[in-house]
Short mmCIF file of C-alpha atoms and ligand atoms in Angstrom, two decimals:
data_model
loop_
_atom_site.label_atom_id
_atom_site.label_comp_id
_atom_site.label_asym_id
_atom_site.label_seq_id
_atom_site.Cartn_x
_atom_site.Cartn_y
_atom_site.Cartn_z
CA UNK A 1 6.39 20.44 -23.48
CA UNK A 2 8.49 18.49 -20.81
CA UNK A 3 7.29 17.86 -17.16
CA UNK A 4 9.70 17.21 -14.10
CA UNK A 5 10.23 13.41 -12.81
CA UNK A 6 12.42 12.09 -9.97
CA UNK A 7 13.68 8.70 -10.72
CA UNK A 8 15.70 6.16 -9.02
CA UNK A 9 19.31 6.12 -10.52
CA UNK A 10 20.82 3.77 -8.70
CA UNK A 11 19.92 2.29 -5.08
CA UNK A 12 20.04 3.99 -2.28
CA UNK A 13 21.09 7.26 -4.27
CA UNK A 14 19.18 10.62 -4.12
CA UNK A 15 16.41 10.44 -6.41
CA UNK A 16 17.34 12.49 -9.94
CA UNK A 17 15.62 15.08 -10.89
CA UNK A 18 15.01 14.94 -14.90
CA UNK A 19 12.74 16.73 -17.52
CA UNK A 20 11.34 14.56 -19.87
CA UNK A 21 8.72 15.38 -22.55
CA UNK A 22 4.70 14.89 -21.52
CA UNK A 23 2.90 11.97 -23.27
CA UNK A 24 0.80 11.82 -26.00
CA UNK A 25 -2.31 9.54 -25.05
CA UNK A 26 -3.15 7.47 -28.39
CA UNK A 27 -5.87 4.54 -28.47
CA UNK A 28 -7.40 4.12 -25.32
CA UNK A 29 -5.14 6.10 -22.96
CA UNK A 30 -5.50 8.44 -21.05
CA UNK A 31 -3.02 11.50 -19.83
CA UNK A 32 -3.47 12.24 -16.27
CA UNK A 33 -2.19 15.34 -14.60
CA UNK A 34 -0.86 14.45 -11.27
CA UNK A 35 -1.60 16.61 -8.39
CA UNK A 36 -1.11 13.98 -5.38
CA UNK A 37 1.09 10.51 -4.72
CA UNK A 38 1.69 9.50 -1.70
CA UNK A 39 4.86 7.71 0.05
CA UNK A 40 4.81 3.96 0.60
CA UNK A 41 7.66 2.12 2.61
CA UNK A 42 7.06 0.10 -0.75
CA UNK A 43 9.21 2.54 -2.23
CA UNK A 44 11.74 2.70 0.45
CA UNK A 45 12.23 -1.36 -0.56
CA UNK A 46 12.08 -0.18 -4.36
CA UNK A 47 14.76 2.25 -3.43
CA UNK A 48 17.06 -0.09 -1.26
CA UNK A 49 16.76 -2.18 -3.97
CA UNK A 50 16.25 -5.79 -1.96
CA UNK A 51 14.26 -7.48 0.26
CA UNK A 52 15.45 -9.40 3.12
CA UNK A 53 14.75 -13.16 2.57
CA UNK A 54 16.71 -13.70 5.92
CA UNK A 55 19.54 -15.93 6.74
CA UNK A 56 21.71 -13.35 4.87
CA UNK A 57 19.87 -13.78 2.09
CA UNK A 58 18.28 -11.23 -0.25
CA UNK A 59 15.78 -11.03 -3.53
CA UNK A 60 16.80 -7.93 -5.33
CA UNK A 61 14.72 -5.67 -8.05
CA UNK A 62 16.38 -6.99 -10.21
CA UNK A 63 15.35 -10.46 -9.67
CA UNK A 64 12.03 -9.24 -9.50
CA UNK A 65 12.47 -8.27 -13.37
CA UNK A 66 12.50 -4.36 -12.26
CA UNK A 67 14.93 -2.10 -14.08
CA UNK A 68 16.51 1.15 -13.29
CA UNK A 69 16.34 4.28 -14.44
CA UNK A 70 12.51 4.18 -12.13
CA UNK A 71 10.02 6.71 -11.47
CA UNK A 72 8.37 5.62 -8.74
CA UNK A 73 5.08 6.42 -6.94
CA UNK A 74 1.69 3.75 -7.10
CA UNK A 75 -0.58 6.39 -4.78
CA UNK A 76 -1.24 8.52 -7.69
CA UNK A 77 -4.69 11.00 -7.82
CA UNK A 78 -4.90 13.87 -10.54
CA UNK A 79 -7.16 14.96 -13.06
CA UNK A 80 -7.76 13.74 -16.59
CA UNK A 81 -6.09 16.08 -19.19
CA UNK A 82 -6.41 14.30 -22.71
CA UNK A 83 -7.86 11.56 -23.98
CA UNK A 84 -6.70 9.43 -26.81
CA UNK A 85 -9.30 8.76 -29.58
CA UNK A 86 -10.72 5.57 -28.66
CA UNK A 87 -11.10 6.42 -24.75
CA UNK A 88 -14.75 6.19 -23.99
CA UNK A 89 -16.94 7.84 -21.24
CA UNK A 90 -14.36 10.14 -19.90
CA UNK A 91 -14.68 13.76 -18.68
CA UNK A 92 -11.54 16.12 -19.56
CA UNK A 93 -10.72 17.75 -15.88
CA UNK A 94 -12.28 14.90 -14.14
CA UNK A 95 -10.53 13.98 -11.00
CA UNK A 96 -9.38 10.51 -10.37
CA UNK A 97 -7.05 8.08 -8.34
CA UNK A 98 -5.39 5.57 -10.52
CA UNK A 99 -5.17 1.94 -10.47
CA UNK A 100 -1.55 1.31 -9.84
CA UNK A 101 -1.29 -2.84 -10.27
CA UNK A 102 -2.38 -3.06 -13.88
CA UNK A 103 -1.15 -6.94 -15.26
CA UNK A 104 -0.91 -7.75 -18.80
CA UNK A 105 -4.87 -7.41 -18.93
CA UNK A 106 -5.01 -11.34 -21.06
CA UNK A 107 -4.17 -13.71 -18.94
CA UNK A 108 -6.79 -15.80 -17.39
CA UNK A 109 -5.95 -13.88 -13.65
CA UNK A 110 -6.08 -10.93 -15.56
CA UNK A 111 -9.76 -11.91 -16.99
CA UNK A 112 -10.66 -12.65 -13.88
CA UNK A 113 -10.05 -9.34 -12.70
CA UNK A 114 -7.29 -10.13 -9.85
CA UNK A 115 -4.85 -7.63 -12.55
CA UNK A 116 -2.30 -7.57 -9.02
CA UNK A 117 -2.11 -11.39 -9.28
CA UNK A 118 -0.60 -10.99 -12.74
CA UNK A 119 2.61 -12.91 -13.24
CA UNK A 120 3.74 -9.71 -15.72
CA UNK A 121 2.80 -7.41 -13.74
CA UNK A 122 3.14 -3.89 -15.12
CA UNK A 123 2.24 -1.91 -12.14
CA UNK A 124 3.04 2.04 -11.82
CA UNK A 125 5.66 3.00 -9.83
CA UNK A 126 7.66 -0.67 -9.68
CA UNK A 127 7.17 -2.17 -13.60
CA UNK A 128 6.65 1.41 -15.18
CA UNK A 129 6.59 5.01 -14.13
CA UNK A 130 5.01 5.69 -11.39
CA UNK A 131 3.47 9.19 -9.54
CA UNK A 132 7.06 11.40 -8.94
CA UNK A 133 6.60 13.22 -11.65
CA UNK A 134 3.72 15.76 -12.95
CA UNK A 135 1.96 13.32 -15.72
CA UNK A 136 1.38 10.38 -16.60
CA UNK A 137 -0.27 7.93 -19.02
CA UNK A 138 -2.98 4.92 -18.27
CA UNK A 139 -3.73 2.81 -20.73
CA UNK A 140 -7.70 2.55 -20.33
CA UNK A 141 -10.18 5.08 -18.60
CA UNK A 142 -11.42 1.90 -16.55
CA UNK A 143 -8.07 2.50 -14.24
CA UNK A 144 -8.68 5.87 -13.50
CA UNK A 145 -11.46 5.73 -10.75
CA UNK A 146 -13.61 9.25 -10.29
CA UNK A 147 -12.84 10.72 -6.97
CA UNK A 148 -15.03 13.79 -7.33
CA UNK A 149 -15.72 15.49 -4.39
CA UNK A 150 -12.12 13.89 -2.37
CA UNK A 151 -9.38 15.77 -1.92
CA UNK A 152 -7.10 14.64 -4.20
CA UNK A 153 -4.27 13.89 -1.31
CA UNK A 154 -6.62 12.17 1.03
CA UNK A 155 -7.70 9.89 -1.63
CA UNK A 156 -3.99 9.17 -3.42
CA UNK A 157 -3.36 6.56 -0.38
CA UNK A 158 -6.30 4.85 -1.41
CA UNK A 159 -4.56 2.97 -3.92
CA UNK A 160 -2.22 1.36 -2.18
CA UNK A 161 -2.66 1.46 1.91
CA UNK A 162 -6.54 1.69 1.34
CA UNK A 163 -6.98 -1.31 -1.35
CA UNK A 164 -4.06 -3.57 0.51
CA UNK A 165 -5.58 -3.09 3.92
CA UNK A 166 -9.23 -3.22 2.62
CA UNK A 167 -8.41 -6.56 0.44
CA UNK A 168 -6.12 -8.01 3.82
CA UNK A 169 -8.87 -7.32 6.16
CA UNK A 170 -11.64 -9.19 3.56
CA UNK A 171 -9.78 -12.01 4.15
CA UNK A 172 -10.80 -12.17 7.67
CA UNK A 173 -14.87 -12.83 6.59
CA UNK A 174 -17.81 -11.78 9.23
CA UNK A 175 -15.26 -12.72 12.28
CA UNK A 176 -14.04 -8.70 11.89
CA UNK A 177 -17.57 -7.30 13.19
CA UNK A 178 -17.24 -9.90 16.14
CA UNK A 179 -13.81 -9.68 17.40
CA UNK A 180 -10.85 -7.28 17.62
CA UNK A 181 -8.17 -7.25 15.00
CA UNK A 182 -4.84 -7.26 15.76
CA UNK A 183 -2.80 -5.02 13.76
CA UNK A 184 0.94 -5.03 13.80
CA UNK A 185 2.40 -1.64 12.62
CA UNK A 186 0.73 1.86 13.51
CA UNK A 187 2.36 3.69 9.94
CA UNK A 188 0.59 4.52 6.25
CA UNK A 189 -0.99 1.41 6.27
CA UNK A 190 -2.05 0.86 10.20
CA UNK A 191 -3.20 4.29 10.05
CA UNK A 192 -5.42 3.19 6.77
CA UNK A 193 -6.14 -0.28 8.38
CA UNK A 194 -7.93 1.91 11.31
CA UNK A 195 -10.40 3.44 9.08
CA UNK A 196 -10.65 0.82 7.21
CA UNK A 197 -12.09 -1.63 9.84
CA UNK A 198 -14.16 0.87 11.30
CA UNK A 199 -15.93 1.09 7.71
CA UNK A 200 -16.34 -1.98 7.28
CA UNK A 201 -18.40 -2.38 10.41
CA UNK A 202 -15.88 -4.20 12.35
CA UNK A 203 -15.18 -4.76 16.02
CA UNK A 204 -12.54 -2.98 16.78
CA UNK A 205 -8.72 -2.60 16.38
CA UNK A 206 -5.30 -2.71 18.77
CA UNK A 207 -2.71 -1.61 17.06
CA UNK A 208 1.10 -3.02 17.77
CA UNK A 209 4.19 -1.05 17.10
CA UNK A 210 7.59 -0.26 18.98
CA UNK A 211 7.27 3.42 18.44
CA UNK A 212 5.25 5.41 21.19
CA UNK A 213 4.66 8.13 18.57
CA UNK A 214 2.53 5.61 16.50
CA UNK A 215 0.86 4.23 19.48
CA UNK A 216 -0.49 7.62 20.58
CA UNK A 217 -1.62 8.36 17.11
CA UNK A 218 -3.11 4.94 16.96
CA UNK A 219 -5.20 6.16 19.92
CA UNK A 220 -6.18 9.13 18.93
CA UNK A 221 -7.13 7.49 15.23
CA UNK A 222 -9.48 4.91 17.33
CA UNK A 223 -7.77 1.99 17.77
CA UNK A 224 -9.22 0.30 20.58
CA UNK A 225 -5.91 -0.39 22.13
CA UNK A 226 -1.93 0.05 21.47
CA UNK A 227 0.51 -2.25 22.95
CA UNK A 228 4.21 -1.65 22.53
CA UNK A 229 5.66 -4.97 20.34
CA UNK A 230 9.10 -4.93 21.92
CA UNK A 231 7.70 -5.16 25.79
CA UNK A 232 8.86 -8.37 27.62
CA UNK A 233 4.87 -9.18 28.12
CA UNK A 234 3.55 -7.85 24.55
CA UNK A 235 2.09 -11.30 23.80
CA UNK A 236 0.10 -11.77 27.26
CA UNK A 237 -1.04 -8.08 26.93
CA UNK A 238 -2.16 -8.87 23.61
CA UNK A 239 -4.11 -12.11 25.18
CA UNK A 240 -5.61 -9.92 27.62
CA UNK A 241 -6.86 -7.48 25.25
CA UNK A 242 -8.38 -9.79 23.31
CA UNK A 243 -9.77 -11.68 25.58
CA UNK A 244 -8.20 -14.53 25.35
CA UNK A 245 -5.74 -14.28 21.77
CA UNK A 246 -6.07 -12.53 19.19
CA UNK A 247 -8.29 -14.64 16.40
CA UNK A 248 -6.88 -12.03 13.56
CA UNK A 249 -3.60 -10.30 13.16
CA UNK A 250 -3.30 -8.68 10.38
CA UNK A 251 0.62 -7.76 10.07
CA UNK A 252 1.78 -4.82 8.32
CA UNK A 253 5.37 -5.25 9.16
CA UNK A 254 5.93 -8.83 8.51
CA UNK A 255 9.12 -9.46 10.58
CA UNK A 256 10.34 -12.39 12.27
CA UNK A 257 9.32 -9.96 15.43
CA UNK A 258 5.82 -9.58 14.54
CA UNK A 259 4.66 -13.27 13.15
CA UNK A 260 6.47 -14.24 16.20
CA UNK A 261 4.33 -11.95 18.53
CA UNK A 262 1.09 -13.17 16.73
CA UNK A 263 1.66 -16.75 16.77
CA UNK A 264 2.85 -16.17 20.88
CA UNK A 265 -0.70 -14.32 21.45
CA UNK A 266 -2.65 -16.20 19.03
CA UNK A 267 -5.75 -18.63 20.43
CA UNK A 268 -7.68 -21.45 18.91
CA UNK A 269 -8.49 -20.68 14.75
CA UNK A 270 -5.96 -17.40 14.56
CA UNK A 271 -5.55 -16.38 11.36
CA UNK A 272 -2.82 -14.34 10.07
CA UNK A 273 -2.76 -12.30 7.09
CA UNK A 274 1.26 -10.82 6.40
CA UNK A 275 1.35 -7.85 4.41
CA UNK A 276 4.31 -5.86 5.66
CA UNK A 277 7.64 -6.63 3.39
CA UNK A 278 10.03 -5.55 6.18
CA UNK A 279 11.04 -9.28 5.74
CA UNK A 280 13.44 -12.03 7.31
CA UNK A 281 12.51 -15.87 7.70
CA UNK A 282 10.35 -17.91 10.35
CA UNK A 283 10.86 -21.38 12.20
CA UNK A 284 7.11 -22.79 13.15
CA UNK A 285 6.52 -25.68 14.84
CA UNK A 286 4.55 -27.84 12.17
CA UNK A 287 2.27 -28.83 14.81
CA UNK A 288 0.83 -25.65 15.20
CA UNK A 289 -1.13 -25.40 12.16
CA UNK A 290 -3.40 -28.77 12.41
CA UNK A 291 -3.49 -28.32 16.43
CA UNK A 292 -4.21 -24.87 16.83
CA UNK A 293 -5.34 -24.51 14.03
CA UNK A 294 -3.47 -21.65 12.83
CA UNK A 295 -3.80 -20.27 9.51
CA UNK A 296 -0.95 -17.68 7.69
CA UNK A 297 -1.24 -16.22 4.50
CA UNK A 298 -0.17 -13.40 2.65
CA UNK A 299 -2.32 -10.65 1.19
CA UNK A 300 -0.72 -8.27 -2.03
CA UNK A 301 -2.62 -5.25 -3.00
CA UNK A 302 -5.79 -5.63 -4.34
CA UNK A 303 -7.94 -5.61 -7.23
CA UNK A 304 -9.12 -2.81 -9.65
CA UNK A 305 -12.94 -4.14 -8.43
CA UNK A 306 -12.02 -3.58 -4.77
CA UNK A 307 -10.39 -0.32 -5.98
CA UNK A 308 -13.66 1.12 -6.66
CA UNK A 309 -15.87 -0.32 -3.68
CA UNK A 310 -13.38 1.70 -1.57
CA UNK A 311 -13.69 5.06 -3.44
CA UNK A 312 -17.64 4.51 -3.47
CA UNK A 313 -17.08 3.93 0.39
CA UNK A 314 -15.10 7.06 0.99
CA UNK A 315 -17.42 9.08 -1.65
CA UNK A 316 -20.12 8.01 0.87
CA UNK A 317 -18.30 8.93 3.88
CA UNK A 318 -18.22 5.77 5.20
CA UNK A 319 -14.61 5.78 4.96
CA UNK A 320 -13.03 8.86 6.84
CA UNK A 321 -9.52 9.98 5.26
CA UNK A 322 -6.38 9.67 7.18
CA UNK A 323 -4.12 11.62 8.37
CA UNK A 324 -1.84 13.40 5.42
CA UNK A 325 1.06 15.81 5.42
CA UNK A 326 1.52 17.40 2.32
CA UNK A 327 4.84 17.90 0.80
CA UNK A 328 6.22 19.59 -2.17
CA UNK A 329 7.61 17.08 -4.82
CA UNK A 330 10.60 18.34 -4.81
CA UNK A 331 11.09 17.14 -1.66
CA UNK A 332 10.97 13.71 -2.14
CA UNK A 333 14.57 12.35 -1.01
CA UNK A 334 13.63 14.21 2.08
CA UNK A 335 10.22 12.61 2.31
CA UNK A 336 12.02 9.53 1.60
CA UNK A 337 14.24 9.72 4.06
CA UNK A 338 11.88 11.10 6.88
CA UNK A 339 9.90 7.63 6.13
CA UNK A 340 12.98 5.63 6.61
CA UNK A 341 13.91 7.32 10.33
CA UNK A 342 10.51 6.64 11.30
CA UNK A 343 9.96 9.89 11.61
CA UNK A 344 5.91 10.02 9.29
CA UNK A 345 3.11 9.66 11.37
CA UNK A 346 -0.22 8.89 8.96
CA UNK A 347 0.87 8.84 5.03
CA UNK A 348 3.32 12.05 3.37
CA UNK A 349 1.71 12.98 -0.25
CA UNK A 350 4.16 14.57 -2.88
CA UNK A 351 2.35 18.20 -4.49
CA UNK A 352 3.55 18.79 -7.85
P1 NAD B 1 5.44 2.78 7.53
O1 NAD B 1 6.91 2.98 7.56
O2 NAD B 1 4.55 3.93 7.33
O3 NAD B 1 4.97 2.03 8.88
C1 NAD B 1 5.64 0.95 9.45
C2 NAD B 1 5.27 0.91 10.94
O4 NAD B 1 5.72 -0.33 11.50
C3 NAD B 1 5.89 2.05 11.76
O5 NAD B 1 4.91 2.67 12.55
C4 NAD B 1 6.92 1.32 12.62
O6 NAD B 1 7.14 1.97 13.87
C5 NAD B 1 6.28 -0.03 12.79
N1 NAD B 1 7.20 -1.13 13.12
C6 NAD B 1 8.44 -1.35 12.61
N2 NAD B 1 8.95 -2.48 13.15
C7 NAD B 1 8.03 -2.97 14.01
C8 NAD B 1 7.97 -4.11 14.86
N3 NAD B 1 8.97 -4.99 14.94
N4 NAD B 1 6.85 -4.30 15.61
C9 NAD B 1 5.81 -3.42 15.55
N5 NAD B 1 5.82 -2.30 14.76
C10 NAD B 1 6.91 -2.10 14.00
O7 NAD B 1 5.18 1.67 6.40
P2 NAD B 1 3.84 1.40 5.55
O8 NAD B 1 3.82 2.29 4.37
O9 NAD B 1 2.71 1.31 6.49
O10 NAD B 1 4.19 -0.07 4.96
C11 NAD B 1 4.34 -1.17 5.85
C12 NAD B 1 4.88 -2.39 5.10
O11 NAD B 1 3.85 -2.89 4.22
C13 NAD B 1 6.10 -2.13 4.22
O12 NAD B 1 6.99 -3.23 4.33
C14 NAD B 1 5.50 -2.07 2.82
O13 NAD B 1 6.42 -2.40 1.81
C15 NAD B 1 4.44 -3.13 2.95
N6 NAD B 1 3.37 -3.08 1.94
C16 NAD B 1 2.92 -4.26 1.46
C17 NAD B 1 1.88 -4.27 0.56
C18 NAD B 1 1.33 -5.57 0.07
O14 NAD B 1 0.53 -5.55 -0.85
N7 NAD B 1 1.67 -6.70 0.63
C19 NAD B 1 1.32 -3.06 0.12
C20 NAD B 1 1.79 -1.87 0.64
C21 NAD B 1 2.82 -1.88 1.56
#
């Protein structure tokens, strides 16, 4: 029995379509048939094959100890087809999302449980194969988290837009159901980010981006406000809907452009949490962080604990899905390249 998978070939090349056989599950693994993964610009970086350190300089996937051929994909729901013989407690047909950032699973971060801290990281999609194809293999039931009663596209983003915005925006503490958040970037993520914040109780959210397209959909997903990034004023209208500056930014871009903008509108205590990888490098004035005091630091992912508070939270309701367009997976290049025009309003999710 063979299944279809794209994989990256080489950089910036159509994806390749290839057959290759279907796993056997042995010890603890699991075989899960795929039936969502969504696009991340994380795989338009996988697929350019660099990020942009700035000054002309670049860290490539290679550097990052990631090898080609790739299947990529981390937003990966399905249900559970076959179980090897020690998996425990697991339901053939049961639907799940996976856990996409697994580590080595021995390492004291590992222990801990922070699996996306991992210095060998293994994750699906970037380390290993990912959700462009029709199966694939986990090695324990714990990373396959029950979505029953989800839709199986709606909750795919939840493993990567849902757990990095949900673990970002923890960073923040109790100020979130006090102030406004600032987020920079209305795409997958801001569109996540939205819902996010709203179920964890918090104050509010204006969203940043260039596009008007995003902005309006920012609107209509309920962020409080949207502000264009690029105007001359962005930072004093950012001041002004804040009341003041913005005390959070979280930044799903993470451009020269954006940090810029935050540190321009932030006020006294701003922190700063960078996500986005669009990338490039920063001059601050050292004085700025004691005198301010501004804070910036970087958020990746999240954990498989966080994983399943968010899946409990959506199971609940208290998370409402976004926004998904469904797309066959034989589409992907196209899906790929719709992402890179900035064409993708909410998150696209690949149908086998
Ligand atoms: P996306 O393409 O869906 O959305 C990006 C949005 O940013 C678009 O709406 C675009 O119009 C807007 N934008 C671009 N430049 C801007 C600027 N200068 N100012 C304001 N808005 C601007 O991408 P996504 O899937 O939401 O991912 C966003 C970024 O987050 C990517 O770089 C991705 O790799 C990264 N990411 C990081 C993590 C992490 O753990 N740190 C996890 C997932 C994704």
């Amino acid at each position: 029995m063979t299944q279809r998978c794209y994989c990256v070939t080489a950089h910036n090349e159509p994806l390749k379509l290839f057959r290759q056989p279907i796993p056997e599950p042995g010890g603890t693994q699991v075989l899960v048939r795929i039936t969502a993964a969504g696009v991340c610009h994380s795989d338009l970086h996988i697929w350019e094959g660099h990020y942009d350190l700035g000054g002309g300089n670049r860290i490539t996937l290679k550097d990052r100890g990631i090898a080609l051929p790739l299947t990529m994909g981390h937003e990966i729901a399905g249900e559970i087809v076959k179980t090897g013989p020690d998996a425990k407690d697991v339901r053939i047909g049961q639907p799940v999302v996976a856990f996409p950032w697994l580590g080595c699973g021995e390492c004291p971060t590992c222990r801990r449980g922070d699996e996306n801290l991992c210095l060998k990281a293994r994750s699906l999609g970037v380390f290993q194969s990912g959700g462009y194809q029709e199966y694939l293999l986990l090695p324990h039931p714990r990373y396959a988290v029950d979505i029953s009663g989800l839709d199986a596209a709606e909750a795919a983003p939840l493993a990567c837009s849902g757990v990095t915005t949900f673990s970002a925006l923890k960073k923040f503490g109790p100020v979130l159901q006090e102030q406004p958040v600032v987020i920079m970037g209305g795409g997958g993520l801001g569109h996540m980010a939205l819902a996010m914040v709203r179920a964890m109780g918090g104050h509010g959210a204006i969203v940043v981006d260039i596009d008007p397209a995003k902005r309006e959909a920012a609107l209509a997903a309920g962020a409080v406000g949207a502000i264009d990034g690029a105007a001359a004023d962005a930072a004093r209208q950012i001041i002004a809907a804040t009341g003041g500056g913005a005390r959070m930014v979280l930044d799903l871009v993470g451009a020269p452009s954006t940090v810029n903008l935050a540190i321009a509108s932030a006020t006294r205590g701003t922190e700063i949490v960078v996500v986005g990888l669009f990338g490039g490098e920063l001059t601050i004035p050292i004085p700025f962080f004691p005198l301010r005091p501004l804070a910036i630091r970087g958020s990746y992912v999240g954990n498989l604990a966080e994983l399943q508070e968010l899946v409990a939270f959506a199971r609940e309701g208290r998370l409402k899905p976004v926004a998904v367009t469904r797309r066959p997976l034989d589409e992907v290049n196209d899906a790929l390249l719709a992402l890179r025009a900035g064409k993708v309003v909410g998150r696209v999710v690949l149908t086998p």
